[in-house]
């Protein structure tokens, strides 16, 4: 079992790092506001513990030994990491402020980000929101984006990430359509109904509708007489009585709330957790980014 590092050894490393960088015990003592003898004793204890000489000492000079140079470089890295920990702690206490630039696709921006802005700014009035909605993948670092919300599986990258809460893929229809045409009780009955499907602009392919039947998940592509290439258009057409459509629950929620849409085949709906928040890697996460992420998770 490894011996834990004690306070005395840590203070010795700080003294050693400062003396090695400044070239004398006296200069190290002045920078740390302690006596030269305290610096000397701390380093001597460290040398006894390591079992090596860290300095070659003369009356006029203090030079790192070969072993001392290697250990000095590693101790400096350790102290840099300690400084980063302090920065993270200070950041956690800091009040969110400044411009928060967010990138999202149209469905995410319209149904997830925009509804959260008013409440977020009431809590954090010093944060200004710059929301950029586009279905193209943006270069976060190149375009100065602080936070991106993306849906789907993502390639590995150096970006920091956090999965957002799951949502449901479910069928929806207007009350008027269901009164006119009836309510299906099983996905197999969709062939007898009018449906509205989504065509992906990026690939030209239509959405394959997933359903959970028993312990298995199946996919079907209904023979839809109406196909559109925007998810908002699916909801609008379905709400107008064009048929049954499939949508994410976070998108359909406002329509359901105002009773323009009704869930259909909800017992066969599937859950997905593939919405991810991404932000550039840095020394610490901006307080505004962390606060907005927390708000998104609370809302959903």
XYZ file of C-alpha atoms in Angstrom:
300
model
C 0.000 0.000 0.000
C 1.354 3.400 -0.993
C 2.081 5.882 1.777
C -0.190 8.968 1.494
C 1.529 12.298 0.915
C 1.592 14.318 4.116
C 1.460 18.079 4.591
C 5.172 18.244 5.453
C 6.161 16.617 2.173
C 3.848 18.886 0.160
C 5.336 21.984 1.812
C 8.788 20.599 1.030
C 7.847 20.232 -2.638
C 6.649 23.845 -2.734
C 9.913 25.026 -1.170
C 11.960 22.872 -3.558
C 10.034 24.074 -6.632
C 10.489 27.739 -5.666
C 14.189 27.346 -4.827
C 14.832 25.451 -8.069
C 13.063 28.114 -10.137
C 14.644 31.138 -8.377
C 18.132 29.655 -7.885
C 18.561 30.378 -4.164
C 17.097 29.580 -0.781
C 16.995 33.284 0.107
C 14.930 34.232 -2.955
C 12.580 31.275 -2.371
C 12.164 32.318 1.280
C 11.282 35.895 0.293
C 8.668 34.710 -2.233
C 7.043 32.416 0.354
C 7.408 34.842 3.287
C 9.336 32.352 5.414
C 12.948 32.141 6.591
C 15.821 30.704 4.472
C 16.466 28.145 7.214
C 12.860 26.889 6.907
C 13.386 26.455 3.157
C 16.652 24.598 3.766
C 15.148 22.242 6.373
C 12.108 21.459 4.175
C 14.322 20.543 1.243
C 16.664 18.460 3.406
C 13.680 16.442 4.680
C 12.526 15.969 1.085
C 15.981 14.748 0.049
C 16.014 12.233 2.903
C 12.591 10.970 1.882
C 13.521 10.631 -1.814
C 16.977 9.292 -1.036
C 18.653 11.582 -3.601
C 20.364 14.954 -3.617
C 18.228 17.572 -5.305
C 20.826 20.381 -5.423
C 24.547 20.799 -5.818
C 25.352 23.492 -3.272
C 28.313 25.861 -3.076
C 28.730 29.061 -1.102
C 27.768 31.053 -4.192
C 25.418 28.879 -6.221
C 22.555 26.417 -6.017
C 22.285 24.040 -8.996
C 19.802 21.245 -9.599
C 21.299 17.783 -9.858
C 20.307 15.457 -12.721
C 17.724 13.788 -10.488
C 16.709 17.185 -9.124
C 15.939 18.537 -12.624
C 13.634 15.618 -13.382
C 11.848 15.836 -10.026
C 11.626 19.637 -10.294
C 9.812 19.392 -13.643
C 7.288 16.935 -12.216
C 6.701 19.008 -9.065
C 6.046 22.089 -11.210
C 3.376 20.148 -13.111
C 1.818 19.100 -9.809
C 1.670 22.723 -8.633
C 0.140 23.840 -11.950
C -2.622 21.272 -11.439
C -3.135 22.565 -7.887
C -3.555 26.090 -9.293
C -6.132 24.772 -11.779
C -8.084 23.206 -8.902
C -8.160 26.623 -7.222
C -9.428 28.192 -10.455
C -12.231 25.623 -10.695
C -13.223 26.347 -7.091
C -13.225 30.109 -7.718
C -15.234 29.604 -10.900
C -17.854 27.555 -9.018
C -18.424 30.533 -6.700
C -18.451 33.119 -9.496
C -21.713 34.705 -10.648
C -22.611 33.788 -14.268
C -22.127 36.811 -16.534
C -21.219 37.830 -20.079
C -22.380 36.643 -23.498
C -23.338 32.959 -23.751
C -23.207 31.806 -27.379
C -25.310 28.677 -27.958
C -25.586 26.642 -31.176
C -28.449 24.212 -31.794
C -30.503 22.651 -34.576
C -33.975 24.059 -35.300
C -35.941 21.479 -33.240
C -33.590 21.723 -30.254
C -33.317 25.501 -30.438
C -37.050 26.060 -30.869
C -38.400 23.541 -28.366
C -35.637 23.110 -25.795
C -33.380 26.175 -25.703
C -35.709 29.093 -26.452
C -38.358 28.154 -23.829
C -35.658 28.011 -21.126
C -34.186 31.460 -21.851
C -36.697 33.673 -20.021
C -36.499 31.786 -16.726
C -32.707 31.484 -17.009
C -32.271 35.239 -17.484
C -34.552 35.977 -14.548
C -32.142 33.927 -12.435
C -28.980 35.226 -14.135
C -29.675 38.702 -15.553
C -25.964 39.391 -16.204
C -25.871 36.681 -18.892
C -26.701 37.728 -22.464
C -27.910 34.928 -24.758
C -26.784 34.638 -28.397
C -28.704 31.638 -29.800
C -27.649 30.440 -33.252
C -30.033 27.985 -34.891
C -28.753 25.884 -37.788
C -28.850 22.249 -38.865
C -25.202 22.434 -39.967
C -22.452 21.350 -37.575
C -20.528 24.420 -36.448
C -16.896 24.692 -35.392
C -17.262 25.648 -31.742
C -13.750 26.990 -31.268
C -13.594 28.662 -34.682
C -16.935 30.455 -34.281
C -16.586 31.279 -30.603
C -19.474 29.036 -29.510
C -19.636 28.401 -25.767
C -22.213 25.604 -25.836
C -23.738 23.389 -28.529
C -26.717 21.079 -28.115
C -26.780 18.239 -30.641
C -28.991 15.235 -31.221
C -27.799 11.831 -32.394
C -24.659 9.812 -31.881
C -21.517 11.944 -32.022
C -17.957 11.137 -33.114
C -15.177 11.205 -30.548
C -13.672 14.657 -30.081
C -11.721 16.793 -27.650
C -14.936 18.608 -26.681
C -16.331 18.167 -23.202
C -19.824 16.682 -23.197
C -22.828 15.901 -21.050
C -25.882 13.823 -21.915
C -29.204 15.546 -21.364
C -32.266 13.738 -19.976
C -34.062 11.198 -22.201
C -37.118 11.914 -24.314
C -39.768 9.738 -25.987
C -40.469 9.102 -29.680
C -44.217 8.712 -29.993
C -47.031 9.008 -32.527
C -49.433 11.954 -32.400
C -52.672 12.950 -34.129
C -55.250 15.711 -33.867
C -58.475 15.038 -31.964
C -60.413 15.841 -35.145
C -58.506 13.212 -37.161
C -59.034 10.542 -34.510
C -62.740 11.340 -34.324
C -63.003 11.048 -38.095
C -60.769 8.008 -38.694
C -60.521 6.219 -35.355
C -57.550 5.472 -33.099
C -55.148 2.640 -33.977
C -54.437 0.171 -31.177
C -51.303 -1.417 -32.681
C -48.529 -0.225 -35.030
C -49.731 -2.790 -37.610
C -52.934 -0.762 -37.989
C -51.068 2.318 -39.275
C -51.308 0.996 -42.863
C -55.019 1.771 -42.726
C -54.404 5.396 -41.677
C -53.152 8.592 -43.239
C -49.655 9.373 -41.975
C -47.228 12.280 -42.239
C -43.543 11.442 -42.329
C -40.274 13.338 -42.063
C -37.584 13.322 -44.744
C -34.073 14.169 -43.518
C -32.598 17.087 -45.441
C -29.062 15.758 -44.978
C -29.657 12.280 -46.476
C -33.002 12.434 -48.284
C -34.139 9.348 -46.349
C -37.482 9.174 -44.578
C -37.805 8.555 -40.873
C -38.106 4.918 -39.841
C -40.683 4.830 -37.047
C -39.471 2.841 -34.013
C -41.847 0.954 -31.735
C -41.264 -1.247 -28.702
C -43.313 -4.438 -28.901
C -42.687 -6.709 -25.959
C -38.939 -6.903 -25.400
C -38.066 -6.010 -28.988
C -37.792 -2.746 -30.857
C -39.007 -2.759 -34.447
C -38.981 -0.092 -37.174
C -41.494 0.579 -39.916
C -41.737 3.103 -42.738
C -45.430 3.853 -43.207
C -46.686 4.514 -46.762
C -47.202 8.210 -46.066
C -49.070 10.348 -48.611
C -47.489 13.431 -47.023
C -43.720 13.760 -46.563
C -42.040 16.962 -45.349
C -38.431 17.871 -44.619
C -38.883 19.799 -41.379
C -40.041 18.392 -38.059
C -42.098 21.525 -37.353
C -44.013 20.925 -40.577
C -44.821 17.373 -39.442
C -46.422 18.719 -36.270
C -48.270 21.493 -38.066
C -49.684 19.124 -40.710
C -50.711 16.537 -38.118
C -52.351 19.205 -35.930
C -54.311 20.336 -38.988
C -55.739 16.820 -39.365
C -53.509 15.461 -42.155
C -52.967 12.177 -40.337
C -50.769 10.510 -37.731
C -47.142 11.574 -37.332
C -44.189 10.694 -35.149
C -42.285 13.275 -33.109
C -40.061 13.682 -30.085
C -41.954 14.344 -26.860
C -40.103 17.605 -26.161
C -41.260 18.909 -29.557
C -44.876 17.750 -29.265
C -45.343 18.875 -25.648
C -46.597 22.430 -26.424
C -49.108 21.047 -28.975
C -50.326 18.444 -26.490
C -50.602 21.074 -23.751
C -52.959 23.195 -25.844
C -54.849 20.020 -26.887
C -53.989 20.380 -30.582
C -52.367 16.926 -30.529
C -53.044 13.660 -28.704
C -50.486 10.855 -28.134
C -51.266 7.713 -30.157
C -49.854 4.202 -29.567
C -48.045 5.585 -26.500
C -47.709 2.096 -25.000
C -45.402 1.263 -27.928
C -43.329 4.471 -27.707
C -39.545 4.214 -27.404
C -37.188 6.234 -25.239
C -34.008 7.863 -26.507
C -31.149 9.574 -24.686
C -29.056 10.985 -27.505
C -29.199 14.736 -26.919
C -25.751 15.944 -25.895
C -24.403 19.264 -24.663
C -20.892 20.034 -25.952
C -18.460 22.779 -25.048
C -14.778 23.461 -25.819
C -12.220 22.068 -23.445
C -10.551 24.732 -21.327
C -9.017 25.187 -17.952
C -12.474 25.356 -16.417
C -16.085 25.571 -17.472
C -17.546 29.060 -17.570
C -20.137 29.644 -14.816
C -22.709 30.694 -17.450
C -22.296 27.394 -19.340
C -22.665 25.341 -16.186
C -25.687 27.355 -15.016
C -27.477 27.008 -18.368
C -26.816 23.256 -18.485
C -28.259 22.873 -14.992
C -31.346 24.825 -16.079
C -31.853 22.639 -19.164
C -31.694 19.499 -17.047
C -34.170 20.955 -14.537
C -36.593 21.851 -17.352
C -36.486 18.420 -18.977
